[in-house]
C-alpha angles and dihedrals in degrees: 000000000000114000124217128185108247132156107249137160111240140180129225111225121200108265090226088068095050106039115097130196119264118251135180112244110265138178110283119243128212106276126232117253093229129063113272097162119104114214128191109275090228093069098043094082095100140305113307093349119111135180110277090239088068098039128093115175121206140149121263109212123160093325110056116215120233137188126247093275096051093245128151118275118236118229115239122215111235095172131052109280119258114248103239122197124222113257110211117187131207121223089256092053091050091052089048091052090052092052096041125101109228113260127218088262091053091051092049088054094054104133099223116188129254112272116268123184117224113224117224112273117227120209118238090199133028115261101243115186101215135112119203098322113175111243127214108253115260122245091263090050090049090051090050089049091051092050090049089050090049091051091050090049091050090049091051092050091050091050090049092053091050090050093052090054089060096244096148092166088058090052091053090048091048091048092050092048091048091050090047092050092050091049091048090048092051092048091048091049093051095045098047120090116249115304098169125170096228138149118256112285141059121346128184128198131163094350094308128104133217135181114220124204126166090005094300136089112256123235139201127018115349136172115213123173091350093304129111122235135176121211124193122235090268091054097254114144104248103180141065132223122232147156135216121218141175141173090311091072100067101167123045128169098206097188091055090046092053092046090052092068100266111150102179143013130206112208126201105243095189148306143227117246112258092227110016095042090222118146117233134180117241107263093229098041097103094048094044092047094052093047095047093048093048090052091054095244124150107252128211130165140215135199121215103224129210093170119154096180137038091247091055089053090052090050089053090053092048090052090056092045091052091049092050093054087082097026110057116199136189098204133071131283112237130204106216108207117172145112128297134227093243122066088213090069117127091239091065093068102131091215089069109094133205088254090052091055090047090051091051089057091048093050093050094045095045091051091049092047092050088058091056100259130121110253123215135182118222122194140128129261103259092042090051092052101039108029107033142034102243092176086072092054103054089106085076129055115267124219105192126194113210121153108199139147088228118104093242135021119262092219105142101209130070114280137184101194133028124199101204104174143009093206100064121143124228132165112252096037125073118220131012121330136189110263123204139186119205121196117229 
């Protein structure tokens, strides 16, 4: 999510503890209710506390420090944790929070994430600005065309000889065969998938898109123009491109955004204060929602949680449900669970366990699902591996944040959406923006 430059104390965790194995996205299965995931013993001490042999403390100022794998850093408590009290809301208080304009206190309590640098993304294919341009046949194609022309000429000469011999029945037969061949050729042409002679670049046909390179449609994971795409085995583009924004993106030209190839947007609906525990609506939600809808973009939302109990997670979900009563969406509702820039945040309470955080996600997602929306869990790679049991959450969609120079994330569980950088570039928004790819 949005990155701000704050001074925080961080720890550097051995990359061998954080790096997961790569896996192709698969259909999620119903998770077990008990923990089946084995974590390294070194990081099971307690939340956000690691053995001193693995800890290096240093100040992050302006240029955040990152480990060898480019993963988030985890804030380390250097002072005794604050004893936070559960904040339970009534239905009336939830409705009031939805209708309320955020105050200065609410804004000061915005739980912005820890800084995370975004490594430079390298294209796997050149970004060619073309769309279905007919290409001059290659020499081999010309040769094939000449042979075809020669065969047709030979066939015509043979037909002429048969005609001069007065074999009218042969002419009728030849005419019928020729008609049959033309009909067969037309049927074959219409039934075959696209075999266009096009220049390298994007090609659209029948509502589907392809990217051609070297005369063939590409497949698998590709990076083109700094954006991630996934193509099926038959070359059909099988992903969508989106961004997520919040109050930190004040000015958006939605028509330019739409024209720049953005398919969907995920808006921050709200957040819980990192210290007070009060729920507040994102200050730019109303404006962003109206603009995105007017532009015809698919809209989803996320809530930045600071829940410390299951009931608080349910209240956060109920806040979103109340908000969406007057703001219909077509995308998912995500539970954003991650660290915070201040070590005094409620989520850094060492009494909160990995299982607790997993249960918070379950409570939010189950509440969202019961209201008829598609629930989703958002977190980043190291948090997913070290502070939750993601194998218990595969019954919900996963939106994983992993900023890496690799062509595809190494996240080892099924995922629906991947946030691959915070420094993306899109027309209509100045500065860097979170870029996402969502699998169809």
